[in-house]
XYZ file of N, CA and C in Angstrom:
798
model
N -15.056 22.573 -10.243
C -15.341 21.431 -9.383
C -15.368 21.909 -7.945
N -16.371 21.522 -7.200
C -16.516 21.955 -5.819
C -16.624 20.753 -4.905
N -15.832 20.768 -3.856
C -15.951 19.751 -2.823
C -16.630 20.392 -1.636
N -17.634 19.719 -1.074
C -18.283 20.250 0.110
C -17.432 19.968 1.323
N -16.918 21.014 1.916
C -16.072 20.861 3.082
C -16.952 20.964 4.319
N -17.323 19.846 4.872
C -18.220 19.831 6.005
C -17.692 18.882 7.068
N -17.995 19.200 8.310
C -17.675 18.276 9.374
C -18.503 17.017 9.188
N -17.912 15.863 9.467
C -18.644 14.610 9.351
C -19.850 14.666 10.272
N -21.059 14.358 9.793
C -22.265 14.474 10.605
C -22.186 13.610 11.852
N -22.808 14.051 12.948
C -22.840 13.238 14.154
C -23.431 11.870 13.872
N -22.932 10.871 14.599
C -23.388 9.500 14.369
C -24.889 9.357 14.586
N -25.460 10.174 15.461
C -26.896 10.087 15.737
C -27.733 10.331 14.488
N -27.167 11.055 13.507
C -27.898 11.323 12.270
C -28.219 10.037 11.512
N -27.446 8.989 11.781
C -27.607 7.727 11.068
C -28.013 6.588 12.002
N -28.583 6.954 13.120
C -28.996 5.951 14.093
C -30.003 4.990 13.450
N -29.712 3.698 13.578
C -30.603 2.696 13.000
C -30.234 2.281 11.595
N -29.247 2.976 10.973
C -28.814 2.606 9.627
C -27.800 1.468 9.746
N -28.133 0.278 9.290
C -27.226 -0.870 9.467
C -25.948 -0.783 8.655
N -25.939 0.079 7.637
C -24.752 0.192 6.787
C -23.777 1.271 7.260
N -24.177 2.008 8.285
C -23.344 3.108 8.767
C -22.361 2.603 9.815
N -21.046 2.845 9.597
C -20.020 2.391 10.527
C -19.632 3.555 11.444
N -20.191 3.551 12.626
C -20.003 4.653 13.559
C -18.533 4.842 13.950
N -17.819 3.753 14.162
C -16.429 3.869 14.598
C -15.558 4.526 13.524
N -15.824 4.201 12.260
C -15.076 4.825 11.166
C -15.366 6.313 11.118
N -16.637 6.674 11.256
C -17.017 8.090 11.226
C -16.335 8.864 12.347
N -16.280 8.248 13.530
C -15.639 8.920 14.663
C -14.140 9.098 14.424
N -13.513 8.071 13.848
C -12.091 8.196 13.541
C -11.812 9.303 12.549
N -12.671 9.432 11.547
C -12.497 10.497 10.557
C -12.734 11.873 11.180
N -13.676 11.948 12.114
C -13.895 13.215 12.812
C -12.649 13.636 13.578
N -12.001 12.681 14.212
C -10.786 12.991 14.971
C -9.683 13.460 14.023
N -9.531 12.802 12.877
C -8.507 13.216 11.913
C -8.763 14.636 11.419
N -10.012 14.922 11.055
C -10.317 16.252 10.517
C -10.213 17.343 11.567
N -10.222 16.995 12.835
C -10.069 18.001 13.891
C -8.719 18.690 13.807
N -7.739 18.032 13.201
C -6.404 18.620 13.079
C -6.280 19.553 11.882
N -7.292 19.601 11.014
C -7.137 20.244 9.709
C -6.904 21.739 9.774
N -7.445 22.431 10.763
C -7.264 23.880 10.816
C -6.389 24.306 11.985
N -5.554 23.409 12.459
C -4.626 23.730 13.543
C -3.214 23.385 13.090
N -2.270 24.287 13.372
C -0.891 24.029 12.986
C -0.054 23.708 14.226
N -0.657 23.031 15.150
C 0.039 22.654 16.369
C -0.586 21.378 16.904
N 0.149 20.650 17.758
C -0.430 19.461 18.388
C -1.641 19.834 19.238
N -2.547 18.884 19.430
C -3.775 19.114 20.180
C -3.885 18.162 21.360
N -4.513 18.643 22.428
C -4.872 17.769 23.537
C -6.141 17.005 23.174
N -6.310 15.851 23.782
C -7.515 15.057 23.537
C -8.763 15.852 23.895
N -8.675 16.671 24.935
C -9.830 17.472 25.353
C -10.221 18.480 24.282
N -9.230 19.051 23.582
C -9.520 20.001 22.506
C -10.226 19.301 21.346
N -9.758 18.095 21.039
C -10.374 17.340 19.951
C -11.801 16.958 20.311
N -12.011 16.577 21.566
C -13.358 16.232 22.021
C -14.293 17.426 21.894
N -13.806 18.594 22.270
C -14.614 19.811 22.182
C -14.937 20.140 20.730
N -13.963 19.985 19.854
C -14.151 20.335 18.447
C -15.092 19.363 17.734
N -14.994 18.089 18.080
C -15.786 17.071 17.385
C -17.133 16.788 18.039
N -17.255 17.144 19.312
C -18.472 16.801 20.033
C -18.498 15.366 20.521
N -17.378 14.679 20.400
C -17.282 13.298 20.857
C -16.852 13.252 22.318
N -17.218 12.167 23.001
C -16.775 11.983 24.380
C -15.263 11.827 24.394
N -14.629 12.302 25.466
C -13.171 12.249 25.528
C -12.671 10.806 25.471
N -13.404 9.876 26.090
C -12.989 8.477 26.069
C -12.991 7.932 24.644
N -13.971 8.361 23.837
C -14.040 7.943 22.440
C -12.850 8.513 21.676
N -12.550 9.784 21.916
C -11.411 10.427 21.256
C -10.115 9.702 21.601
N -9.959 9.349 22.869
C -8.745 8.650 23.285
C -8.591 7.319 22.563
N -9.685 6.585 22.392
C -9.613 5.300 21.695
C -9.270 5.497 20.217
N -9.843 6.527 19.615
C -9.530 6.825 18.211
C -8.052 7.182 18.054
N -7.559 8.012 18.957
C -6.165 8.418 18.888
C -5.230 7.233 19.110
N -5.600 6.376 20.042
C -4.795 5.179 20.306
C -4.721 4.302 19.046
N -5.866 4.149 18.371
C -5.911 3.340 17.153
C -5.076 3.975 16.046
N -5.201 5.282 15.886
C -4.411 5.975 14.876
C -2.914 5.848 15.174
N -2.573 5.903 16.451
C -1.176 5.730 16.847
C -0.688 4.309 16.525
N -1.516 3.330 16.807
C -1.140 1.942 16.541
C -0.924 1.693 15.056
N -1.663 2.413 14.212
C -1.557 2.247 12.764
C -0.489 3.148 12.145
N 0.144 3.979 12.982
C 1.206 4.841 12.493
C 0.762 6.180 11.953
N -0.511 6.527 12.157
C -1.045 7.785 11.634
C -0.964 8.950 12.626
N -0.710 8.670 13.898
C -0.648 9.716 14.912
C 0.396 9.347 15.952
N 0.837 10.342 16.699
C 1.769 10.086 17.793
C 1.494 11.041 18.940
N 1.892 10.605 20.121
C 1.643 11.375 21.332
C 2.943 11.948 21.865
N 2.880 13.203 22.291
C 4.010 13.863 22.941
C 3.508 14.460 24.239
N 3.663 13.741 25.315
C 3.120 14.183 26.587
C 1.605 14.173 26.539
N 0.995 15.336 26.800
C -0.465 15.441 26.773
C -0.992 15.791 25.385
N -0.088 15.968 24.439
C -0.488 16.446 23.112
C -0.395 15.335 22.063
N -1.234 15.483 21.037
C -1.276 14.542 19.920
C -1.039 15.297 18.624
N -0.396 14.629 17.672
C -0.234 15.196 16.336
C -0.271 14.082 15.312
N -0.614 14.435 14.083
C -0.637 13.464 13.003
C 0.787 13.213 12.499
N 1.032 12.004 12.036
C 2.324 11.642 11.478
C 2.265 11.704 9.950
N 3.418 11.773 9.283
C 3.431 11.869 7.820
C 2.667 10.764 7.112
N 2.531 9.612 7.758
C 1.810 8.506 7.119
C 0.375 8.874 6.754
N -0.190 9.891 7.435
C -1.568 10.294 7.160
C -1.701 10.791 5.720
N -0.581 11.237 5.134
C -0.605 11.731 3.757
C -0.980 10.639 2.767
N -0.799 9.382 3.162
C -1.188 8.287 2.281
C -2.680 8.335 1.960
N -3.477 8.816 2.913
C -4.921 8.896 2.692
C -5.230 9.924 1.611
N -4.553 11.072 1.680
C -4.755 12.078 0.651
C -4.180 11.655 -0.690
N -3.066 10.940 -0.633
C -2.441 10.486 -1.879
C -3.374 9.552 -2.646
N -4.158 8.781 -1.917
C -5.098 7.877 -2.583
C -6.074 8.657 -3.437
N -6.499 9.842 -2.950
C -7.406 10.671 -3.742
C -6.682 11.263 -4.949
N -5.528 11.881 -4.690
C -4.827 12.564 -5.770
C -4.384 11.600 -6.861
N -3.923 10.403 -6.462
C -3.451 9.453 -7.460
C -4.593 8.850 -8.266
N -5.820 8.917 -7.730
C -6.963 8.360 -8.450
C -7.700 9.419 -9.266
N -7.228 10.650 -9.225
C -7.882 11.751 -9.931
C -7.080 12.088 -11.182
N -7.651 11.842 -12.338
C -6.909 11.991 -13.591
C -6.457 13.422 -13.825
N -7.198 14.391 -13.320
C -6.860 15.789 -13.588
C -5.480 16.141 -13.053
N -5.064 15.502 -11.959
C -3.762 15.810 -11.374
C -2.634 15.359 -12.296
N -2.678 14.114 -12.743
C -1.617 13.602 -13.612
C -1.631 14.294 -14.978
N -2.800 14.676 -15.454
C -2.892 15.366 -16.736
C -2.395 16.805 -16.638
N -2.640 17.437 -15.474
C -2.336 18.860 -15.331
C -0.854 19.150 -15.163
N -0.123 18.259 -14.477
C 1.256 18.597 -14.123
C 2.139 18.925 -15.321
N 2.172 18.111 -16.369
C 3.018 18.487 -17.517
C 2.546 19.767 -18.210
N 1.256 20.018 -18.176
C 0.737 21.247 -18.782
C 1.182 22.456 -17.961
N 1.123 22.336 -16.647
C 1.585 23.420 -15.779
C 3.086 23.641 -15.926
N 3.839 22.547 -16.015
C 5.293 22.671 -16.193
C 5.608 23.424 -17.480
N 4.902 23.072 -18.555
C 5.127 23.734 -19.843
C 4.736 25.201 -19.780
N 3.596 25.489 -19.146
C 3.149 26.879 -19.008
C 4.160 27.687 -18.196
N 4.643 27.102 -17.106
C 5.619 27.787 -16.268
C 6.900 28.082 -17.044
N 7.312 27.148 -17.893
C 8.503 27.376 -18.722
C 8.280 28.520 -19.706
N 7.081 28.610 -20.260
C 6.796 29.642 -21.266
C 6.731 31.036 -20.667
N 6.109 31.158 -19.505
C 5.928 32.496 -18.914
C 6.980 32.815 -17.866
N 7.702 31.783 -17.414
C 8.739 32.009 -16.409
C 8.211 32.326 -15.038
N 6.995 31.862 -14.733
C 6.381 32.166 -13.438
C 5.793 30.898 -12.818
N 5.347 31.023 -11.577
C 4.738 29.904 -10.862
C 3.290 29.727 -11.309
N 2.921 28.488 -11.611
C 1.576 28.182 -12.097
C 0.951 27.108 -11.219
N -0.374 27.121 -11.123
C -1.042 26.181 -10.227
C -2.419 25.807 -10.731
N -2.895 24.667 -10.222
C -4.248 24.186 -10.476
C -4.895 23.929 -9.129
N -6.137 24.371 -8.961
C -6.820 24.183 -7.684
C -8.318 24.091 -7.908
N -9.004 23.604 -6.897
C -10.469 23.574 -6.936
C -11.020 24.181 -5.654
N -12.316 24.448 -5.669
C -12.972 25.079 -4.535
C -13.385 24.024 -3.523
N -13.045 24.256 -2.254
C -13.371 23.327 -1.178
C -13.913 24.148 -0.020
N -15.228 24.291 0.017
C -15.826 25.139 1.052
C -15.478 26.597 0.816
N -14.865 27.245 1.818
C -14.482 28.646 1.666
C -12.994 28.792 1.349
N -12.369 27.690 0.906
C -10.954 27.711 0.567
C -10.743 27.091 -0.815
N -9.529 27.281 -1.349
C -9.148 26.537 -2.539
C -8.149 25.464 -2.113
N -8.215 24.330 -2.791
C -7.350 23.190 -2.513
C -6.438 22.996 -3.723
N -5.127 23.054 -3.493
C -4.173 22.918 -4.586
C -4.020 21.464 -4.997
N -4.179 21.213 -6.300
C -4.036 19.870 -6.854
C -2.680 19.665 -7.524
N -2.138 20.699 -8.114
C -0.854 20.595 -8.818
C -0.229 21.979 -8.893
N 1.110 21.989 -9.018
C 1.817 23.261 -9.010
C 3.147 23.135 -9.736
N 3.523 24.176 -10.465
C 4.841 24.263 -11.083
C 5.466 25.560 -10.604
N 6.472 25.467 -9.765
C 7.019 26.650 -9.092
C 8.366 27.044 -9.671
N 8.451 28.280 -10.138
C 9.716 28.813 -10.647
C 10.507 29.501 -9.534
N 9.771 30.154 -8.656
C 10.376 30.806 -7.505
C 9.335 30.842 -6.405
N 9.767 31.022 -5.194
C 8.821 31.067 -4.087
C 8.119 32.418 -4.105
N 6.803 32.382 -4.303
C 6.061 33.635 -4.433
C 5.323 34.009 -3.154
N 5.162 33.053 -2.237
C 4.490 33.319 -0.972
C 5.438 33.070 0.183
N 5.205 33.754 1.288
C 6.037 33.537 2.469
C 5.744 32.176 3.090
N 4.524 31.651 2.857
C 4.205 30.301 3.327
C 4.495 29.314 2.203
N 4.868 28.108 2.583
C 5.170 27.081 1.586
C 3.900 26.350 1.192
N 3.682 26.218 -0.115
C 2.496 25.538 -0.616
C 2.885 24.258 -1.328
N 2.096 23.235 -1.118
C 2.317 21.975 -1.799
C 0.996 21.341 -2.146
N 1.056 20.126 -2.641
C -0.140 19.381 -2.989
C -1.043 19.263 -1.768
N -2.293 19.689 -1.909
C -3.231 19.623 -0.796
C -3.255 20.857 0.080
N -2.396 21.838 -0.206
C -2.408 23.083 0.575
C -3.681 23.868 0.299
N -4.030 24.728 1.237
C -5.258 25.508 1.125
C -4.980 26.994 1.321
N -5.796 27.804 0.649
C -5.757 29.250 0.834
C -7.192 29.768 0.792
N -7.444 30.938 1.384
C -8.804 31.492 1.341
C -9.270 31.737 -0.088
N -10.517 31.415 -0.362
C -11.032 31.565 -1.728
C -11.260 33.025 -2.106
N -11.676 33.854 -1.158
C -12.132 35.201 -1.505
C -11.017 36.124 -1.974
N -9.748 35.789 -1.659
C -8.663 36.708 -2.023
C -7.583 36.015 -2.850
N -7.951 34.934 -3.534
C -7.033 34.265 -4.450
C -7.644 34.289 -5.847
N -6.800 34.283 -6.863
C -7.316 34.403 -8.230
C -8.164 33.192 -8.617
N -7.713 31.996 -8.275
C -8.502 30.807 -8.591
C -9.776 30.790 -7.766
N -9.664 31.113 -6.490
C -10.842 31.104 -5.628
C -11.915 32.052 -6.103
N -11.522 33.246 -6.449
C -12.509 34.233 -6.895
C -13.115 33.827 -8.242
N -12.298 33.232 -9.092
C -12.815 32.756 -10.366
C -13.865 31.671 -10.147
N -13.564 30.707 -9.278
C -14.495 29.609 -9.041
C -15.741 30.079 -8.289
N -15.601 31.036 -7.399
C -16.769 31.595 -6.720
C -17.707 32.257 -7.723
N -17.131 32.884 -8.731
C -17.960 33.576 -9.732
C -18.781 32.594 -10.560
N -18.400 31.310 -10.533
C -19.101 30.300 -11.314
C -20.174 29.563 -10.512
N -20.286 29.867 -9.233
C -21.265 29.167 -8.398
C -22.692 29.577 -8.759
N -23.636 28.652 -8.659
C -25.050 29.024 -8.807
C -25.420 30.014 -7.706
N -26.405 30.887 -7.949
C -26.774 31.915 -6.965
C -27.030 31.371 -5.571
N -27.685 30.232 -5.451
C -28.002 29.701 -4.128
C -26.741 29.304 -3.364
N -25.785 28.698 -4.067
C -24.540 28.298 -3.412
C -23.670 29.506 -3.096
N -23.684 30.508 -3.967
C -22.927 31.714 -3.699
C -23.503 32.435 -2.484
N -24.824 32.498 -2.387
C -25.459 33.127 -1.225
C -25.070 32.415 0.064
N -25.043 31.082 0.007
C -24.658 30.305 1.190
C -23.213 30.593 1.570
N -22.337 30.704 0.586
C -20.935 31.030 0.848
C -20.810 32.418 1.476
N -21.474 33.395 0.877
C -21.387 34.772 1.365
C -21.950 34.917 2.770
N -22.904 34.058 3.108
C -23.535 34.128 4.425
C -22.608 33.637 5.521
N -21.767 32.648 5.203
C -21.004 31.972 6.244
C -19.496 32.175 6.177
N -18.975 32.579 5.024
C -17.525 32.630 4.858
C -16.877 33.679 5.765
N -15.753 33.324 6.378
C -14.993 34.311 7.167
C -14.059 35.078 6.234
N -14.426 36.278 5.874
C -13.616 37.047 4.930
C -12.390 37.615 5.643
N -11.409 36.776 5.827
C -10.209 37.164 6.557
C -9.468 38.268 5.811
N -9.035 39.267 6.543
C -8.288 40.373 5.953
C -6.814 39.990 5.936
N -6.275 39.728 4.749
C -4.893 39.295 4.615
C -3.931 40.473 4.473
N -4.362 41.516 3.753
C -3.576 42.746 3.613
C -4.568 43.913 3.630
N -4.041 45.127 3.553
C -4.922 46.302 3.527
C -5.709 46.406 2.224
N -5.369 45.571 1.235
C -6.053 45.612 -0.050
C -7.104 44.517 -0.211
N -7.262 43.664 0.768
C -8.185 42.539 0.647
C -9.636 43.000 0.606
N -10.375 42.546 -0.407
C -11.824 42.770 -0.448
C -12.448 41.813 0.567
N -12.968 42.358 1.667
C -13.377 41.495 2.776
C -14.829 41.702 3.212
N -15.609 42.416 2.412
C -17.024 42.565 2.722
C -17.849 41.913 1.624
N -19.067 41.572 1.939
C -19.962 40.942 0.968
C -20.127 41.832 -0.259
N -20.334 43.124 -0.028
C -20.570 44.047 -1.125
C -19.339 44.158 -2.036
N -18.167 44.286 -1.419
C -16.940 44.412 -2.209
C -16.679 43.156 -3.017
N -16.903 42.005 -2.402
C -16.656 40.756 -3.102
C -17.640 40.556 -4.251
N -18.890 40.918 -4.043
C -19.877 40.786 -5.111
C -19.506 41.659 -6.307
N -19.001 42.854 -6.046
C -18.562 43.726 -7.143
C -17.419 43.070 -7.920
N -16.490 42.493 -7.186
C -15.356 41.833 -7.835
C -15.815 40.626 -8.648
N -16.728 39.836 -8.077
C -17.196 38.634 -8.760
C -17.952 38.977 -10.040
N -18.671 40.085 -10.043
C -19.379 40.515 -11.245
C -18.389 40.817 -12.362
N -17.290 41.482 -12.015
C -16.271 41.784 -13.015
C -15.613 40.509 -13.531
N -15.386 39.560 -12.619
C -14.784 38.292 -13.029
C -15.696 37.567 -14.012
N -16.995 37.564 -13.739
C -17.946 36.917 -14.647
C -17.910 37.554 -16.025
N -17.809 38.865 -16.068
C -17.810 39.573 -17.340
C -16.528 39.319 -18.140
N -15.384 39.264 -17.440
C -14.097 39.128 -18.115
C -13.678 37.679 -18.318
N -14.233 36.780 -17.514
C -13.877 35.360 -17.527
C -12.419 35.139 -17.112
N -11.918 36.001 -16.297
C -10.636 35.795 -15.619
C -10.636 36.638 -14.342
N -9.751 36.283 -13.418
C -9.661 36.997 -12.153
C -8.235 37.494 -11.957
N -8.101 38.760 -11.628
C -6.792 39.340 -11.364
C -6.761 39.842 -9.917
N -5.852 39.297 -9.150
C -5.727 39.655 -7.738
C -4.381 40.326 -7.524
N -4.400 41.519 -6.973
C -3.148 42.243 -6.742
C -3.018 42.585 -5.260
N -2.078 41.936 -4.604
C -1.713 42.197 -3.201
C -2.869 42.015 -2.216
N -3.873 41.227 -2.572
C -4.969 40.955 -1.637
C -4.671 39.776 -0.722
N -3.883 38.843 -1.222
C -3.484 37.695 -0.404
C -2.204 37.984 0.357
N -1.253 38.600 -0.330
C 0.034 38.923 0.275
C 0.634 40.107 -0.460
N 1.274 40.998 0.267
C 1.877 42.170 -0.360
C 2.943 41.735 -1.362
N 2.928 42.396 -2.509
C 3.896 42.094 -3.550
C 3.496 40.969 -4.484
N 2.355 40.328 -4.203
C 1.944 39.180 -5.014
C 0.777 39.546 -5.926
N 0.936 39.260 -7.202
C -0.121 39.435 -8.187
C -0.391 38.088 -8.832
N -1.659 37.770 -9.049
C -2.004 36.487 -9.657
C -3.189 36.661 -10.591
N -3.189 35.859 -11.631
C -4.296 35.872 -12.589
C -4.799 34.437 -12.725
N -6.114 34.276 -12.703
C -6.698 32.937 -12.743
C -7.798 32.828 -13.783
N -7.921 31.636 -14.364
C -8.971 31.364 -15.354
C -9.618 30.021 -15.021
N -10.822 29.779 -15.522
C -11.467 28.484 -15.289
C -10.913 27.418 -16.221
N -10.923 26.189 -15.737
C -10.645 25.029 -16.583
C -11.991 24.385 -16.861
N -12.401 24.372 -18.123
C -13.697 23.831 -18.522
C -13.511 22.528 -19.295
N -14.367 21.580 -18.994
C -14.353 20.329 -19.753
C -14.895 20.592 -21.162
N -14.888 19.562 -21.987
C -15.357 19.721 -23.366
C -16.806 20.169 -23.431
N -17.589 19.845 -22.394
C -18.995 20.240 -22.360
C -19.194 21.661 -21.830
N -18.124 22.299 -21.390
C -18.230 23.653 -20.859
C -18.357 23.717 -19.349
N -18.351 22.573 -18.691
C -18.475 22.536 -17.229
C -17.160 22.956 -16.583
N -17.233 23.882 -15.613
C -16.036 24.324 -14.900
C -15.632 23.244 -13.899
N -14.413 22.732 -14.038
C -13.969 21.638 -13.177
C -12.865 22.057 -12.206
N -12.192 23.169 -12.493
C -11.105 23.634 -11.627
C -10.699 25.030 -12.080
N -9.654 25.557 -11.486
C -9.105 26.840 -11.891
C -7.600 26.738 -12.051
N -7.041 27.529 -12.962
C -5.603 27.544 -13.203
C -5.102 28.974 -13.057
N -3.904 29.128 -12.509
C -3.413 30.483 -12.255
C -1.933 30.631 -12.559
N -1.544 31.878 -12.738
C -0.138 32.280 -12.803
C 0.070 33.300 -11.692
N 1.086 33.103 -10.866
C 1.384 34.013 -9.763
C 2.742 34.653 -9.976
N 2.797 35.949 -9.717
C 4.020 36.713 -9.977
C 4.366 37.546 -8.747
N 5.604 37.487 -8.357
C 6.082 38.270 -7.212
C 6.681 39.587 -7.687
N 6.253 40.673 -7.053
C 6.813 42.005 -7.306
C 6.727 42.413 -8.781
N 5.524 42.287 -9.345
C 5.285 42.730 -10.726
C 5.417 44.247 -10.801
N 6.243 44.715 -11.723
C 6.560 46.134 -11.789
C 5.815 46.878 -12.896
N 5.307 46.162 -13.891
C 4.648 46.823 -15.019
C 3.152 46.982 -14.740
N 2.404 47.439 -15.734
C 0.977 47.686 -15.558
C 0.185 46.379 -15.616
N -1.049 46.445 -15.135
C -1.926 45.278 -15.207
C -2.193 44.898 -16.655
N -2.305 45.916 -17.528
C -2.554 45.643 -18.937
C -1.406 44.843 -19.549
N -0.183 45.157 -19.164
C 0.971 44.415 -19.673
C 0.972 42.984 -19.150
N 0.582 42.813 -17.892
C 0.507 41.470 -17.321
C -0.530 40.634 -18.059
N -1.682 41.230 -18.285
C -2.759 40.518 -18.983
C -2.327 40.156 -20.400
N -1.682 41.093 -21.068
C -1.247 40.847 -22.443
C -0.192 39.740 -22.489
N 0.659 39.693 -21.499
C 1.736 38.710 -21.478
C 1.258 37.328 -21.037
N 0.399 37.271 -20.021
C 0.077 35.996 -19.373
C -1.278 35.396 -19.735
N -2.291 36.221 -19.939
C -3.639 35.691 -20.096
C -3.797 34.751 -21.290
N -3.292 35.092 -22.481
C -3.453 34.158 -23.615
C -2.791 32.807 -23.354
N -1.603 32.815 -22.756
C -0.907 31.568 -22.449
C -1.680 30.754 -21.412
N -2.205 31.430 -20.402
C -2.951 30.762 -19.343
C -4.231 30.147 -19.887
N -4.943 30.890 -20.689
C -6.182 30.365 -21.277
C -5.902 29.188 -22.206
N -4.814 29.264 -22.942
C -4.461 28.177 -23.846
C -4.189 26.890 -23.062
N -3.464 26.994 -21.967
C -3.158 25.816 -21.149
C -4.405 25.272 -20.471
N -5.259 26.166 -19.980
C -6.504 25.724 -19.347
C -7.393 25.017 -20.357
N -7.435 25.529 -21.569
C -8.234 24.901 -22.630
C -7.658 23.536 -22.994
N -6.339 23.454 -23.058
C -5.682 22.181 -23.372
C -6.032 21.114 -22.334
N -5.976 21.494 -21.063
C -6.320 20.540 -19.993
C -7.794 20.174 -20.056
N -8.647 21.145 -20.254
C -10.087 20.898 -20.258
C -10.521 19.909 -21.325
N -9.905 19.992 -22.471
C -10.262 19.095 -23.565
C -9.855 17.647 -23.296
N -8.953 17.458 -22.346
C -8.503 16.106 -21.991
C -9.359 15.469 -20.910
N -10.287 16.244 -20.346
C -11.074 15.761 -19.224
C -12.443 15.224 -19.680
N -13.024 14.330 -18.893
C -14.374 13.835 -19.228
C -15.369 14.984 -19.267
N -16.303 14.923 -20.168
C -17.308 15.997 -20.300
C -18.172 16.072 -19.062
C-alpha cells in the first residue's frame, strides 16, 4: 500500500472550483509544515515553507490555537498533543491496524524480537503497528513514526514492489540519506539491492539504518496477491550468521504476514 506524500497543492490550482475549501487547504498546509521539523517554528518559517502569506499563516495558527491543536511560545509555534486525534481518526478507521496488532504480538512472543507493520509513504515508511520486546533503535518509534525507505527492511521490500514508472520517480527525487557507513545510498547500489529483494521476496538490512541493527522484512499480500504493507522483525546486536537469522525468523515472519493478508479485503 502506498500513500502519496505530497504538499497540499496551492489554492490557485483549484481557482473557480466551487467545492474547494481554500481555508481548509491552507490550514492543512500549515499543519504539514511541522512534519519534518523537530522544533517549534516561527510564522515566517511556515510562510516560507508553505508559500502562504504570513498574515494567512498567522490566522491559521490562531485558529489552531483556539481549537487546542497548536500553542505559541514567544515568537515560536508548536503543535499540541491534541493534533494526534487527526491521525487517530485514520488509524482507528483502518482495519489493518486492529487486525495486525495481535498478530504482531504473537509473532514477537514466538521469536522474542521487535516486530512491526508499515507502509510506504513517499520516500519514507509509516509505522502502523508495532510489538516491541526491547528498544532496538536509539530513537523512539511509535504509531505514525517514519523512517527512510531506502535503508529499512520494510521500505526496501515495498520499493521493490513498485511499478517501474513509480520506482523511477522515487529514484529521481529521493534523498538517499547516509545513516551509517553501510548504507546503500546511490541509485545503482539501491537498484542492485532491490533486484535481490525481488528475487528472494524478502529484504535483509544489516546496519544500514543504525549500527548494530539487523532487520528482515516481507510483504503483506491480500488474498488477491496485492501488496498492502510490509512486516518486519528487528534484532539488536545479532551475533550469528545471516543464514541462521533467516532460518530462525523468515518462516515465522512469512507465516504471520500470510495470516494478516488473508484477513484483508482482496
